[in-house]
Coordinates of C-alpha atoms in Angstrom, one line a residue:
M1 CA 105.9 130.3 91.1
N2 CA 102.4 131.5 92.0
D3 CA 99.9 132.7 89.4
S4 CA 100.4 136.4 89.9
L5 CA 104.2 136.1 89.7
A6 CA 103.7 134.1 86.5
V7 CA 101.7 136.9 84.9
R8 CA 104.4 139.5 85.9
A9 CA 107.2 137.3 84.6
V10 CA 105.5 136.9 81.2
R11 CA 105.0 140.7 81.0
R12 CA 108.7 141.2 81.4
T13 CA 109.7 138.9 78.7
P14 CA 110.0 139.4 74.9
V15 CA 106.8 137.4 74.5
L16 CA 104.9 140.7 74.6
R17 CA 106.7 142.0 71.5
A18 CA 105.9 138.7 69.7
V19 CA 102.3 139.2 70.4
R20 CA 102.3 142.3 68.2
R21 CA 103.8 140.3 65.3
T22 CA 102.4 136.8 65.7
P23 CA 99.4 136.5 68.1
I24 CA 99.0 132.8 67.7
V25 CA 102.6 132.0 68.5
A26 CA 102.5 134.4 71.4
A27 CA 99.3 132.8 72.8
A28 CA 100.9 129.3 72.6
L29 CA 104.0 130.6 74.4
L30 CA 101.8 132.2 77.0
L31 CA 100.0 129.0 77.7
V32 CA 103.3 127.1 78.0
A33 CA 104.7 129.6 80.4
L34 CA 101.6 129.7 82.6
A35 CA 101.3 125.9 82.6
G36 CA 104.8 125.6 83.8
C37 CA 104.0 127.7 86.8
A38 CA 101.2 125.4 88.1
D39 CA 102.0 124.8 91.7
M40 CA 101.2 121.1 92.7
A41 CA 104.3 120.5 94.9
G42 CA 103.9 118.3 97.9
I43 CA 100.6 116.8 96.9
G44 CA 100.3 113.1 96.0
S45 CA 99.0 109.7 96.9
Q46 CA 100.9 107.7 99.6
A47 CA 99.2 104.3 99.4
K48 CA 100.7 101.4 97.6
L49 CA 98.9 98.5 95.9
R50 CA 99.4 95.0 97.2
D51 CA 100.2 92.3 94.7
A52 CA 100.0 88.5 94.6
S53 CA 103.6 88.0 95.6
S54 CA 103.2 90.1 98.8
L55 CA 100.4 87.8 99.8
G56 CA 102.3 84.5 99.3
I57 CA 100.4 83.4 96.2
A58 CA 103.0 84.2 93.5
P59 CA 103.3 81.6 90.8
D60 CA 106.6 80.3 92.0
T61 CA 105.2 79.5 95.5
A62 CA 101.6 78.8 94.8
A63 CA 100.1 75.3 94.6
A64 CA 99.3 73.7 91.3
P65 CA 97.2 75.8 89.0
V66 CA 93.4 75.5 89.4
S67 CA 91.3 75.4 86.3
R68 CA 88.6 78.1 86.1
L69 CA 85.1 77.2 87.2
D70 CA 82.2 77.2 84.8
T71 CA 80.1 80.3 85.1
Q72 CA 77.2 78.0 86.0
W73 CA 79.1 76.0 88.6
W74 CA 76.0 75.1 90.5
L75 CA 75.0 72.7 87.7
A76 CA 77.6 70.3 89.0
F77 CA 75.4 69.6 92.1
G78 CA 72.9 67.9 89.8
D79 CA 69.8 69.3 91.4
T80 CA 67.2 70.7 88.9
Q81 CA 65.3 72.6 91.6
L82 CA 68.4 74.4 92.6
N83 CA 69.2 75.3 89.0
T84 CA 65.7 76.7 88.5
L85 CA 65.9 78.7 91.7
I86 CA 69.2 80.3 90.8
D87 CA 68.0 81.2 87.3
Q88 CA 64.9 82.8 88.8
A89 CA 67.0 84.7 91.3
V90 CA 69.3 86.1 88.7
A91 CA 66.3 87.2 86.6
G92 CA 64.3 88.8 89.4
N93 CA 66.3 89.6 92.5
P94 CA 65.8 93.3 93.3
N95 CA 69.3 93.8 94.7
L96 CA 70.8 92.5 91.4
Q97 CA 68.5 94.8 89.5
V98 CA 69.8 97.7 91.6
A99 CA 73.4 96.7 90.6
Q100 CA 72.4 96.7 87.0
A101 CA 70.8 100.1 87.3
R102 CA 74.0 101.5 88.8
L103 CA 75.9 100.0 85.9
A104 CA 73.6 101.8 83.4
R105 CA 74.0 105.1 85.3
A106 CA 77.8 104.7 85.3
Q107 CA 77.8 103.9 81.6
A108 CA 75.7 107.0 80.9
S109 CA 78.2 109.1 82.9
A110 CA 81.0 107.7 80.7
D111 CA 79.0 108.7 77.6
I112 CA 78.6 112.2 79.0
A113 CA 82.3 112.5 79.7
G114 CA 83.1 111.3 76.2
A115 CA 80.9 113.9 74.6
A116 CA 83.2 116.6 76.0
L117 CA 85.9 115.5 73.6
K118 CA 83.8 116.2 70.5
P119 CA 82.8 119.5 68.9
K120 CA 79.4 120.9 69.8
V121 CA 76.9 122.5 67.3
N122 CA 73.7 124.2 68.3
G123 CA 71.1 126.2 66.5
E124 CA 69.2 129.2 67.7
L125 CA 66.0 130.9 66.5
D126 CA 65.0 134.0 68.6
L127 CA 62.0 136.1 67.6
N128 CA 61.1 139.0 69.9
R129 CA 59.1 142.1 69.9
Q130 CA 60.9 144.7 72.0
K131 CA 60.4 148.3 73.1
F132 CA 63.7 150.2 73.1
N133 CA 64.4 152.7 75.9
S134 CA 64.6 156.3 74.6
N135 CA 66.7 157.4 77.7
Y136 CA 69.4 154.8 77.2
I137 CA 72.0 154.1 74.6
Y138 CA 69.6 153.8 71.7
P139 CA 69.3 157.0 69.6
A140 CA 66.1 158.1 67.8
P141 CA 64.3 156.8 65.9
L142 CA 65.2 153.5 67.5
G143 CA 65.0 154.8 71.0
G144 CA 61.4 154.9 72.2
S145 CA 60.2 152.6 69.3
T146 CA 58.9 149.1 69.4
Q147 CA 60.6 146.7 67.0
N148 CA 60.6 143.2 65.9
I149 CA 64.0 141.5 66.4
G150 CA 64.9 138.3 64.7
L151 CA 67.9 136.0 65.1
L152 CA 68.6 132.8 63.2
Q153 CA 72.0 131.4 64.0
L154 CA 74.2 128.3 63.9
G155 CA 76.9 128.1 66.5
A156 CA 79.8 125.7 67.1
S157 CA 82.4 125.2 69.8
W158 CA 85.3 122.8 70.4
E159 CA 87.4 122.6 73.5
L160 CA 91.0 121.8 72.5
D161 CA 92.0 119.4 75.2
F162 CA 95.7 120.4 75.3
F163 CA 96.3 119.3 78.9
G164 CA 94.0 116.3 78.9
K165 CA 91.2 117.6 81.2
N166 CA 88.4 116.0 79.2
R167 CA 90.4 112.8 78.5
T168 CA 91.2 112.2 82.1
A169 CA 87.5 112.9 83.0
L170 CA 86.5 110.2 80.4
D171 CA 89.1 107.8 81.9
T172 CA 87.6 108.4 85.4
A173 CA 84.1 107.7 84.1
I174 CA 85.2 104.6 82.2
G175 CA 86.9 103.3 85.4
A176 CA 83.8 103.9 87.4
A177 CA 81.7 102.1 84.7
N178 CA 84.0 99.2 84.6
A179 CA 83.9 99.0 88.5
A180 CA 80.1 99.1 88.3
A181 CA 80.1 96.3 85.8
A182 CA 82.4 94.2 88.0
D183 CA 80.2 95.0 91.0
A184 CA 77.2 93.7 89.1
D185 CA 79.1 90.5 88.2
A186 CA 80.2 90.1 91.9
A187 CA 76.6 90.6 93.0
R188 CA 75.5 87.9 90.6
V189 CA 78.1 85.4 91.9
L190 CA 77.2 86.3 95.5
L191 CA 73.5 85.8 94.8
A192 CA 74.0 82.4 93.2
S193 CA 76.1 81.3 96.1
N194 CA 73.6 82.6 98.7
V195 CA 70.7 80.8 96.9
A196 CA 72.7 77.5 96.9
R197 CA 73.7 77.9 100.5
S198 CA 70.1 78.7 101.5
Y199 CA 68.9 75.7 99.5
F200 CA 71.3 73.4 101.2
Q201 CA 70.5 74.8 104.6
W202 CA 66.8 73.9 103.8
A203 CA 68.0 70.4 102.9
R204 CA 69.9 70.1 106.2
L205 CA 66.8 71.0 108.2
N206 CA 64.8 68.5 106.2
D207 CA 67.3 65.8 107.0
Q208 CA 67.4 66.8 110.7
L209 CA 63.6 66.6 110.6
T210 CA 63.9 63.0 109.3
V211 CA 66.3 62.2 112.2
A212 CA 63.9 63.8 114.7
Q213 CA 60.9 61.8 113.3
R214 CA 62.9 58.6 113.4
T215 CA 63.8 59.4 117.0
L216 CA 60.1 59.9 117.9
A217 CA 59.2 56.6 116.3
Q218 CA 62.2 54.9 118.0
R219 CA 61.1 56.3 121.4
D220 CA 57.5 55.3 120.8
E221 CA 58.7 51.7 120.2
T222 CA 60.8 51.8 123.3
L223 CA 57.9 53.1 125.4
K224 CA 55.8 50.1 124.3
L225 CA 58.7 47.8 125.4
V226 CA 58.9 49.5 128.8
R227 CA 55.2 49.2 129.3
D228 CA 55.3 45.5 128.5
R229 CA 58.1 45.0 131.0
V230 CA 56.3 47.1 133.7
S231 CA 53.1 45.0 133.1
A232 CA 55.2 41.9 133.5
G233 CA 56.7 43.3 136.7
L234 CA 60.2 43.4 135.3
D235 CA 60.5 47.2 135.5
T236 CA 59.2 49.9 137.8
R237 CA 57.3 53.1 137.1
L238 CA 60.6 55.0 137.2
E239 CA 61.6 53.4 133.9
L240 CA 58.1 54.1 132.5
R241 CA 58.3 57.8 133.4
Q242 CA 61.8 58.1 131.9
S243 CA 60.5 56.5 128.7
E244 CA 57.4 58.7 128.5
G245 CA 59.5 61.9 129.0
G246 CA 61.4 61.2 125.7
L247 CA 58.3 61.6 123.5
P248 CA 57.4 65.3 124.3
E249 CA 61.1 66.2 123.9
A250 CA 61.1 64.5 120.4
R251 CA 57.9 66.2 119.4
Q252 CA 59.2 69.6 120.6
Q253 CA 62.4 69.1 118.4
I254 CA 60.2 68.3 115.4
E255 CA 58.1 71.5 116.0
A256 CA 61.3 73.6 116.3
L257 CA 62.7 72.1 113.1
N258 CA 59.4 72.8 111.3
E259 CA 59.7 76.5 112.4
Q260 CA 63.3 76.7 111.1
I261 CA 62.3 75.1 107.8
A262 CA 59.5 77.7 107.3
L263 CA 61.9 80.5 108.1
Q264 CA 64.5 79.1 105.7
Q265 CA 61.9 78.8 103.0
H266 CA 61.0 82.5 103.5
A267 CA 64.7 83.4 103.2
L268 CA 65.0 81.5 100.0
D269 CA 61.9 83.1 98.6
A270 CA 63.3 86.5 99.3
L271 CA 66.6 85.7 97.6
V272 CA 64.7 84.4 94.5
G273 CA 62.5 87.5 94.6
Q274 CA 59.3 85.4 94.3
P275 CA 57.2 84.9 97.5
N276 CA 56.1 81.3 98.2
V277 CA 58.2 79.9 95.3
S278 CA 59.6 77.3 97.7
A279 CA 56.1 76.1 98.6
S280 CA 55.8 74.5 95.2
L281 CA 59.0 72.6 95.4
K282 CA 59.8 69.1 96.7
P283 CA 61.7 69.4 100.1
P284 CA 65.3 68.8 99.2
M285 CA 67.4 66.1 100.9
L286 CA 71.2 66.1 101.2
D287 CA 71.6 62.6 99.7
G288 CA 69.9 63.9 96.5
V289 CA 72.7 66.4 95.9
K290 CA 76.0 65.4 94.2
P291 CA 79.2 66.8 95.7
M292 CA 81.0 69.2 93.5
A293 CA 84.7 68.4 92.9
L294 CA 87.0 71.4 93.5
Q295 CA 90.7 71.3 93.7
A296 CA 91.5 72.4 97.2
N297 CA 94.2 75.0 96.9
I298 CA 94.5 78.7 96.1
P299 CA 95.3 79.5 92.4
A300 CA 98.2 81.8 91.6
D301 CA 95.9 84.0 89.6
L302 CA 93.3 84.4 92.3
L303 CA 93.3 88.2 92.0
G304 CA 92.2 88.0 88.4
R305 CA 89.4 85.6 89.1
R306 CA 87.2 87.6 91.4
A307 CA 84.9 90.3 90.3
D308 CA 85.0 92.1 93.6
I309 CA 88.8 92.5 93.3
A310 CA 88.4 93.7 89.8
A311 CA 85.8 96.3 90.9
A312 CA 88.2 97.5 93.6
R313 CA 91.0 97.8 91.1
W314 CA 88.9 99.7 88.7
R315 CA 88.1 102.2 91.4
V316 CA 91.8 102.7 91.8
E317 CA 92.0 103.3 88.1
A318 CA 89.1 105.8 88.3
A319 CA 90.7 107.6 91.3
T320 CA 94.0 107.7 89.5
S321 CA 92.4 109.4 86.5
D322 CA 90.5 111.7 88.8
V323 CA 93.8 112.9 90.4
A324 CA 95.2 113.5 86.8
N325 CA 92.1 115.5 86.1
A326 CA 92.5 117.6 89.2
K327 CA 96.0 118.5 88.0
T328 CA 94.7 119.6 84.6
Q329 CA 92.5 122.2 86.5
F330 CA 95.7 124.2 87.1
Y331 CA 96.1 124.7 83.3
P332 CA 94.3 127.0 80.8
N333 CA 91.3 126.0 78.8
V334 CA 91.3 126.7 75.1
N335 CA 88.1 126.8 73.1
L336 CA 87.4 127.5 69.4
T337 CA 84.1 129.1 68.9
A338 CA 82.2 130.1 65.7
F339 CA 78.8 131.2 64.6
V340 CA 77.0 132.1 61.4
G341 CA 73.5 133.3 60.8
F342 CA 71.1 136.2 60.4
Q343 CA 69.9 139.0 62.6
S344 CA 67.7 141.9 61.8
L345 CA 65.2 144.5 63.0
G346 CA 62.0 143.4 61.5
F347 CA 61.1 139.8 60.8
G348 CA 60.7 140.4 57.1
K349 CA 64.4 141.4 56.7
L350 CA 65.8 138.4 58.6
L351 CA 66.7 136.3 55.6
K352 CA 67.6 139.2 53.3
S353 CA 71.0 140.3 52.1
G354 CA 72.8 142.4 54.6
S355 CA 71.4 140.5 57.6
E356 CA 74.2 138.0 57.6
Q357 CA 76.6 137.8 60.5
W358 CA 79.4 135.4 61.4
G359 CA 82.3 135.2 63.8
V360 CA 85.1 132.8 64.7
G361 CA 88.0 132.8 67.2
P362 CA 89.6 131.2 70.2
A363 CA 88.7 131.7 73.8
I364 CA 91.3 131.1 76.5
S365 CA 90.5 131.0 80.2
L366 CA 93.0 130.2 83.0
P367 CA 93.0 130.3 86.8
I368 CA 94.9 133.3 88.2
F369 CA 93.9 133.3 91.8
E370 CA 91.6 130.6 93.3
G371 CA 92.3 131.1 97.0
G372 CA 93.8 127.6 97.3
K373 CA 90.8 125.9 95.8
L374 CA 92.7 124.0 93.2
R375 CA 95.4 122.7 95.6
A376 CA 92.6 121.7 98.1
N377 CA 90.8 119.8 95.3
L378 CA 94.0 118.0 94.3
R379 CA 94.6 117.0 98.0
G380 CA 91.1 115.7 98.2
K381 CA 91.4 113.6 95.0
S382 CA 94.8 112.3 96.2
A383 CA 93.1 111.3 99.5
D384 CA 90.3 109.6 97.5
L385 CA 93.0 107.6 95.6
D386 CA 94.6 106.5 98.9
V387 CA 91.1 105.4 100.0
A388 CA 90.7 103.4 96.8
V389 CA 94.1 101.8 97.0
E390 CA 93.7 100.8 100.7
S391 CA 90.2 99.5 99.9
Y392 CA 91.6 97.4 97.2
N393 CA 94.3 96.1 99.5
A394 CA 91.6 95.2 102.1
T395 CA 89.6 93.4 99.4
V396 CA 92.6 91.4 98.3
I397 CA 93.6 90.4 101.8
D398 CA 90.0 89.4 102.6
A399 CA 89.7 87.4 99.4
V400 CA 92.9 85.5 100.1
R401 CA 91.7 84.8 103.7
D402 CA 88.3 83.7 102.3
A403 CA 89.8 81.3 99.9
A404 CA 92.2 79.9 102.5
D405 CA 89.4 79.5 105.0
Q406 CA 87.3 77.5 102.5
V407 CA 90.2 75.3 101.5
S408 CA 91.0 74.5 105.1
S409 CA 87.4 73.9 106.0
A410 CA 86.9 71.6 103.0
Q411 CA 90.0 69.5 104.0
S412 CA 89.0 69.4 107.6
I413 CA 85.4 68.4 107.0
T414 CA 86.5 65.5 104.8
R415 CA 88.6 64.2 107.7
Q416 CA 85.8 64.8 110.2
Q417 CA 83.3 62.9 108.1
T418 CA 85.6 59.9 108.1
E419 CA 85.9 59.9 111.9
Q420 CA 82.2 60.6 112.4
R421 CA 81.1 57.6 110.3
A422 CA 83.3 55.4 112.4
A423 CA 81.8 56.9 115.6
Q424 CA 78.3 56.5 114.3
T425 CA 78.8 52.9 113.4
A426 CA 80.1 52.2 116.9
A427 CA 77.3 54.1 118.6
E428 CA 74.6 52.3 116.7
G429 CA 76.2 49.0 117.4
A430 CA 76.3 49.9 121.2
Y431 CA 72.7 51.0 121.1
D432 CA 71.6 47.7 119.5
I433 CA 73.4 45.7 122.1
A434 CA 71.9 47.8 124.9
V435 CA 68.4 47.2 123.6
Q436 CA 69.0 43.5 123.2
R437 CA 70.4 43.2 126.8
Y438 CA 67.5 45.3 128.1
R439 CA 65.0 42.9 126.3
A440 CA 66.8 39.9 127.8
G441 CA 66.8 41.5 131.3
L442 CA 70.6 41.6 131.3
G443 CA 70.8 45.4 131.4
N444 CA 68.9 48.4 132.8
Y445 CA 67.1 51.1 130.9
L446 CA 69.7 53.7 131.8
N447 CA 72.1 51.9 129.5
V448 CA 69.6 52.2 126.7
L449 CA 69.1 55.9 127.2
T450 CA 72.8 56.5 127.3
A451 CA 73.4 54.5 124.1
E452 CA 70.4 56.3 122.4
T453 CA 71.8 59.7 123.3
S454 CA 75.1 58.8 121.5
V455 CA 73.3 57.5 118.4
L456 CA 71.1 60.7 118.1
A457 CA 74.1 62.9 118.5
Q458 CA 76.0 61.1 115.8
R459 CA 73.0 61.1 113.4
R460 CA 72.6 64.9 113.8
L461 CA 76.4 65.4 113.4
A462 CA 76.3 63.4 110.2
V463 CA 73.6 65.6 108.8
D464 CA 75.5 68.8 109.8
L465 CA 78.8 67.6 108.4
A466 CA 77.1 66.6 105.1
A467 CA 75.5 70.1 104.9
R468 CA 78.7 71.8 105.8
A469 CA 80.6 69.9 103.1
L470 CA 78.1 71.2 100.5
D471 CA 78.2 74.7 102.0
T472 CA 81.9 74.8 101.9
Q473 CA 81.9 73.7 98.3
V474 CA 79.7 76.6 97.5
G475 CA 81.9 78.9 99.5
L476 CA 85.0 77.7 97.8
A477 CA 83.4 78.2 94.4
R478 CA 82.5 81.8 95.3
A479 CA 85.9 82.4 96.9
L480 CA 87.6 81.3 93.6
G481 CA 85.5 83.8 91.6
G482 CA 82.5 81.8 90.7
G483 CA 83.7 81.4 87.1
W484 CA 83.9 85.1 86.5
Q485 CA 85.9 86.4 83.5
P486 CA 86.6 90.0 82.7
P487 CA 84.4 91.1 79.8
S488 CA 86.1 91.6 76.5
T489 CA 84.3 94.9 76.1
S490 CA 86.2 96.5 79.0
T491 CA 88.7 99.2 78.1
A492 CA 91.4 97.3 80.0
T493 CA 91.8 94.0 81.8
A494 CA 90.9 93.7 85.4
S495 CA 94.1 92.0 86.4
A496 CA 96.4 94.5 84.5
P497 CA 95.0 98.0 84.6
T498 CA 96.7 100.6 82.5
A499 CA 96.9 103.6 84.8
A500 CA 99.7 104.0 87.3
V501 CA 99.3 104.9 90.9
N502 CA 101.6 107.8 91.7

């Protein structure tokens, strides 16, 4: 039934006779009749939320439960410099401050929406001097005269939220505020993990620099040995040139590492939000960091541990309430209005007897013909809900992939380190034998170079694997939520929102 047909139908019913006898009852019946004719057929959300069981992490199939991380999980690494850097970053990073500002704005919007549910009272004082037109509706002696007009009035209004328009608007704003709060928490977790990863990358480069400096010293000692053998006539200038070429290469690697270290420090300074903060720190080394113990499996309640998932779910809640609000736009608005005060010609009579005035009554407005605007608005809000649901699904899928990647990498790196240590032991043993044989004249210098190449490769690989192990621990801590917990002040829990997706 369209709006014009609804009006004609009401006119043909006995409701009109009731209006003459009981206006309030008739008005209520009119509202019910018109509300029943709101045409929202064929409009709705099509997307469906993914849950833990659809991703293979339901409690009955998941691995053993994983205890929640501490909110300051980085303390487990035992590095005071890292702890200080993360504290400074959380306090001063501009991007985190942007997230906090967005949260404040969303909370203010929720307060504005909540105010619509309450009565409004306003006062008015209007003092004017006005000339009245003698050729208009004002008779003499008022027409053509100039008078002082005073108005002192107190007014009040209250929208009776029969169909939940203001309540659903408040629910939408609360959902957006909760999403902004979860976004701020997710930004904090991400910032802490990025600072830790950048710090460990700096440590990796410092360890690589140590390896490069050790390589330079080793090659310098080898050059002295070759020179002695050439002087003794045991080697040719070919071996001398080969040995001399290794030094510029080692110095170039040192210079390249110094450049990377400087760039990494700049990146760390930017994360912390304090230029040159890393210049005052002692260069970190990997062996000074304790590994963080993490149970390497995906927890069954992963979806309730991550702030980014909670933010996406709250956006679904907000979009669901927004759809409900769009539906209420089809229904009438009912307002109670009242005023009381004084009005007079002449300021001196404003507060005297006879200048009093008051009024009270309901005001009803309803859409009759909107040219399809309301249905289009509802379709748009339903599409927004589909976007929010599918964005949530994408976030969930990415979170599960992220956690699975970190678990797989952590397990693989442990196995790789075991094999690498064995390979490095063998390579260093072969290098020592090659040098001894070369000193004794039992081997050539090519064997020494080959053995040295293997040793250097293993030393660099050892540093890279140690750094990757720490980086993966940070990544796993982040993937498991970084110790995030839904705040108790939220209007609903992140893992179990109250609104349904229709």
